[in-house]
Amino acid sequence: LWLATTKAPRSYVEAQFQENCYLMFGKETAGLPLWLREQWYDRCLRIPMRAEARSLNLSNSAAILCYEALRQQNLLGQIDLDL
């Protein structure tokens, strides 16, 4: 289980996504509830952003983390990742 939140202690690039992992995203307007972030603090990930940017929208955040999880598991098919 990995939780996406702007309040996470680490970047998503530090995560090791394994087979059958789950990604959890909060509501675009409110994010994940505090109790959930506290309970799974060590599983919270953020997408690094510029200081003046608030956050990405939910669909972009989901796309970034899903792509990275698939990339790490070599599940992207015929996409050439050595560009």
mmCIF file with all atom_site columns, C-alpha atoms in Angstrom:
data_model
loop_
_atom_site.group_PDB
_atom_site.id
_atom_site.type_symbol
_atom_site.label_atom_id
_atom_site.label_alt_id
_atom_site.label_comp_id
_atom_site.label_asym_id
_atom_site.label_entity_id
_atom_site.label_seq_id
_atom_site.pdbx_PDB_ins_code
_atom_site.Cartn_x
_atom_site.Cartn_y
_atom_site.Cartn_z
_atom_site.occupancy
_atom_site.B_iso_or_equiv
_atom_site.pdbx_formal_charge
_atom_site.auth_seq_id
_atom_site.auth_comp_id
_atom_site.auth_asym_id
_atom_site.auth_atom_id
_atom_site.pdbx_PDB_model_num
ATOM 1  C CA . LEU A 1 1  ? 0.000   0.000  0.000   1.00 0.00 ? 1  LEU A CA 1
ATOM 2  C CA . TRP A 1 2  ? 1.307   3.423  -0.989  1.00 0.00 ? 2  TRP A CA 1
ATOM 3  C CA . LEU A 1 3  ? -0.487  6.675  -0.197  1.00 0.00 ? 3  LEU A CA 1
ATOM 4  C CA . ALA A 1 4  ? -0.076  9.769  -2.351  1.00 0.00 ? 4  ALA A CA 1
ATOM 5  C CA . THR A 1 5  ? -0.073  13.042 -0.430  1.00 0.00 ? 5  THR A CA 1
ATOM 6  C CA . THR A 1 6  ? 1.597   16.431 -0.659  1.00 0.00 ? 6  THR A CA 1
ATOM 7  C CA . LYS A 1 7  ? 2.430   16.019 3.043   1.00 0.00 ? 7  LYS A CA 1
ATOM 8  C CA . ALA A 1 8  ? 4.540   12.868 2.608   1.00 0.00 ? 8  ALA A CA 1
ATOM 9  C CA . PRO A 1 9  ? 8.023   12.461 4.106   1.00 0.00 ? 9  PRO A CA 1
ATOM 10 C CA . ARG A 1 10 ? 9.562   11.091 0.898   1.00 0.00 ? 10 ARG A CA 1
ATOM 11 C CA . SER A 1 11 ? 9.454   11.351 -2.861  1.00 0.00 ? 11 SER A CA 1
ATOM 12 C CA . TYR A 1 12 ? 7.784   8.664  -4.958  1.00 0.00 ? 12 TYR A CA 1
ATOM 13 C CA . VAL A 1 13 ? 11.151  7.923  -6.605  1.00 0.00 ? 13 VAL A CA 1
ATOM 14 C CA . GLU A 1 14 ? 12.294  6.392  -3.308  1.00 0.00 ? 14 GLU A CA 1
ATOM 15 C CA . ALA A 1 15 ? 9.498   3.799  -3.332  1.00 0.00 ? 15 ALA A CA 1
ATOM 16 C CA . GLN A 1 16 ? 9.968   0.250  -4.522  1.00 0.00 ? 16 GLN A CA 1
ATOM 17 C CA . PHE A 1 17 ? 6.705   -0.744 -6.140  1.00 0.00 ? 17 PHE A CA 1
ATOM 18 C CA . GLN A 1 18 ? 6.204   -4.501 -6.111  1.00 0.00 ? 18 GLN A CA 1
ATOM 19 C CA . GLU A 1 19 ? 3.705   -6.879 -7.639  1.00 0.00 ? 19 GLU A CA 1
ATOM 20 C CA . ASN A 1 20 ? 0.154   -6.473 -6.327  1.00 0.00 ? 20 ASN A CA 1
ATOM 21 C CA . CYS A 1 21 ? 0.852   -3.128 -4.671  1.00 0.00 ? 21 CYS A CA 1
ATOM 22 C CA . TYR A 1 22 ? -1.949  -0.616 -4.193  1.00 0.00 ? 22 TYR A CA 1
ATOM 23 C CA . LEU A 1 23 ? -1.855  3.135  -4.692  1.00 0.00 ? 23 LEU A CA 1
ATOM 24 C CA . MET A 1 24 ? -4.251  5.298  -2.693  1.00 0.00 ? 24 MET A CA 1
ATOM 25 C CA . PHE A 1 25 ? -5.191  8.849  -3.601  1.00 0.00 ? 25 PHE A CA 1
ATOM 26 C CA . GLY A 1 26 ? -7.418  11.265 -1.722  1.00 0.00 ? 26 GLY A CA 1
ATOM 27 C CA . LYS A 1 27 ? -10.076 13.598 -2.995  1.00 0.00 ? 27 LYS A CA 1
ATOM 28 C CA . GLU A 1 28 ? -8.728  16.323 -5.235  1.00 0.00 ? 28 GLU A CA 1
ATOM 29 C CA . THR A 1 29 ? -10.233 18.988 -2.967  1.00 0.00 ? 29 THR A CA 1
ATOM 30 C CA . ALA A 1 30 ? -9.109  17.588 0.389   1.00 0.00 ? 30 ALA A CA 1
ATOM 31 C CA . GLY A 1 31 ? -6.485  14.861 -0.056  1.00 0.00 ? 31 GLY A CA 1
ATOM 32 C CA . LEU A 1 32 ? -6.240  11.874 2.247   1.00 0.00 ? 32 LEU A CA 1
ATOM 33 C CA . PRO A 1 33 ? -7.624  12.102 5.792   1.00 0.00 ? 33 PRO A CA 1
ATOM 34 C CA . LEU A 1 34 ? -5.142  12.864 8.568   1.00 0.00 ? 34 LEU A CA 1
ATOM 35 C CA . TRP A 1 35 ? -5.819  9.594  10.433  1.00 0.00 ? 35 TRP A CA 1
ATOM 36 C CA . LEU A 1 36 ? -4.912  7.596  7.335   1.00 0.00 ? 36 LEU A CA 1
ATOM 37 C CA . ARG A 1 37 ? -1.707  9.579  6.733   1.00 0.00 ? 37 ARG A CA 1
ATOM 38 C CA . GLU A 1 38 ? -0.724  9.104  10.379  1.00 0.00 ? 38 GLU A CA 1
ATOM 39 C CA . GLN A 1 39 ? -1.475  5.377  10.411  1.00 0.00 ? 39 GLN A CA 1
ATOM 40 C CA . TRP A 1 40 ? 0.513   4.740  7.216   1.00 0.00 ? 40 TRP A CA 1
ATOM 41 C CA . TYR A 1 41 ? 3.088   7.539  7.565   1.00 0.00 ? 41 TYR A CA 1
ATOM 42 C CA . ASP A 1 42 ? 5.994   5.410  6.362   1.00 0.00 ? 42 ASP A CA 1
ATOM 43 C CA . ARG A 1 43 ? 4.015   4.493  3.212   1.00 0.00 ? 43 ARG A CA 1
ATOM 44 C CA . CYS A 1 44 ? 3.192   8.080  2.188   1.00 0.00 ? 44 CYS A CA 1
ATOM 45 C CA . LEU A 1 45 ? 4.711   9.423  -1.024  1.00 0.00 ? 45 LEU A CA 1
ATOM 46 C CA . ARG A 1 46 ? 4.786   12.858 -2.614  1.00 0.00 ? 46 ARG A CA 1
ATOM 47 C CA . ILE A 1 47 ? 5.512   14.087 -6.094  1.00 0.00 ? 47 ILE A CA 1
ATOM 48 C CA . PRO A 1 48 ? 8.213   16.771 -5.817  1.00 0.00 ? 48 PRO A CA 1
ATOM 49 C CA . MET A 1 49 ? 6.874   20.194 -6.754  1.00 0.00 ? 49 MET A CA 1
ATOM 50 C CA . ARG A 1 50 ? 8.176   23.713 -7.021  1.00 0.00 ? 50 ARG A CA 1
ATOM 51 C CA . ALA A 1 51 ? 7.628   25.666 -3.810  1.00 0.00 ? 51 ALA A CA 1
ATOM 52 C CA . GLU A 1 52 ? 5.219   28.118 -5.465  1.00 0.00 ? 52 GLU A CA 1
ATOM 53 C CA . ALA A 1 53 ? 3.048   25.313 -6.909  1.00 0.00 ? 53 ALA A CA 1
ATOM 54 C CA . ARG A 1 54 ? 0.213   23.980 -4.779  1.00 0.00 ? 54 ARG A CA 1
ATOM 55 C CA . SER A 1 55 ? -0.190  20.471 -6.226  1.00 0.00 ? 55 SER A CA 1
ATOM 56 C CA . LEU A 1 56 ? -0.971  18.530 -9.378  1.00 0.00 ? 56 LEU A CA 1
ATOM 57 C CA . ASN A 1 57 ? -4.513  17.505 -10.138 1.00 0.00 ? 57 ASN A CA 1
ATOM 58 C CA . LEU A 1 58 ? -5.585  13.991 -9.211  1.00 0.00 ? 58 LEU A CA 1
ATOM 59 C CA . SER A 1 59 ? -5.456  12.488 -12.698 1.00 0.00 ? 59 SER A CA 1
ATOM 60 C CA . ASN A 1 60 ? -1.906  13.719 -13.303 1.00 0.00 ? 60 ASN A CA 1
ATOM 61 C CA . SER A 1 61 ? -0.748  12.455 -9.922  1.00 0.00 ? 61 SER A CA 1
ATOM 62 C CA . ALA A 1 62 ? -2.306  9.048  -10.534 1.00 0.00 ? 62 ALA A CA 1
ATOM 63 C CA . ALA A 1 63 ? -0.719  8.834  -13.969 1.00 0.00 ? 63 ALA A CA 1
ATOM 64 C CA . ILE A 1 64 ? 2.763   9.627  -12.631 1.00 0.00 ? 64 ILE A CA 1
ATOM 65 C CA . LEU A 1 65 ? 2.647   7.067  -9.822  1.00 0.00 ? 65 LEU A CA 1
ATOM 66 C CA . CYS A 1 66 ? 0.979   4.352  -11.919 1.00 0.00 ? 66 CYS A CA 1
ATOM 67 C CA . TYR A 1 67 ? 3.541   4.788  -14.681 1.00 0.00 ? 67 TYR A CA 1
ATOM 68 C CA . GLU A 1 68 ? 6.414   4.541  -12.200 1.00 0.00 ? 68 GLU A CA 1
ATOM 69 C CA . ALA A 1 69 ? 4.946   1.410  -10.592 1.00 0.00 ? 69 ALA A CA 1
ATOM 70 C CA . LEU A 1 70 ? 4.551   -0.230 -14.015 1.00 0.00 ? 70 LEU A CA 1
ATOM 71 C CA . ARG A 1 71 ? 8.038   0.871  -15.086 1.00 0.00 ? 71 ARG A CA 1
ATOM 72 C CA . GLN A 1 72 ? 9.656   -0.640 -11.998 1.00 0.00 ? 72 GLN A CA 1
ATOM 73 C CA . GLN A 1 73 ? 7.931   -3.949 -12.665 1.00 0.00 ? 73 GLN A CA 1
ATOM 74 C CA . ASN A 1 74 ? 8.831   -3.980 -16.368 1.00 0.00 ? 74 ASN A CA 1
ATOM 75 C CA . LEU A 1 75 ? 5.156   -4.021 -17.320 1.00 0.00 ? 75 LEU A CA 1
ATOM 76 C CA . LEU A 1 76 ? 5.199   -1.271 -19.923 1.00 0.00 ? 76 LEU A CA 1
ATOM 77 C CA . GLY A 1 77 ? 5.317   -3.636 -22.873 1.00 0.00 ? 77 GLY A CA 1
ATOM 78 C CA . GLN A 1 78 ? 7.364   -2.531 -25.842 1.00 0.00 ? 78 GLN A CA 1
ATOM 79 C CA . ILE A 1 79 ? 8.064   1.021  -24.659 1.00 0.00 ? 79 ILE A CA 1
ATOM 80 C CA . ASP A 1 80 ? 11.759  1.819  -24.992 1.00 0.00 ? 80 ASP A CA 1
ATOM 81 C CA . LEU A 1 81 ? 12.812  3.207  -21.589 1.00 0.00 ? 81 LEU A CA 1
ATOM 82 C CA . ASP A 1 82 ? 16.444  3.776  -22.616 1.00 0.00 ? 82 ASP A CA 1
ATOM 83 C CA . LEU A 1 83 ? 15.810  7.028  -24.477 1.00 0.00 ? 83 LEU A CA 1
#
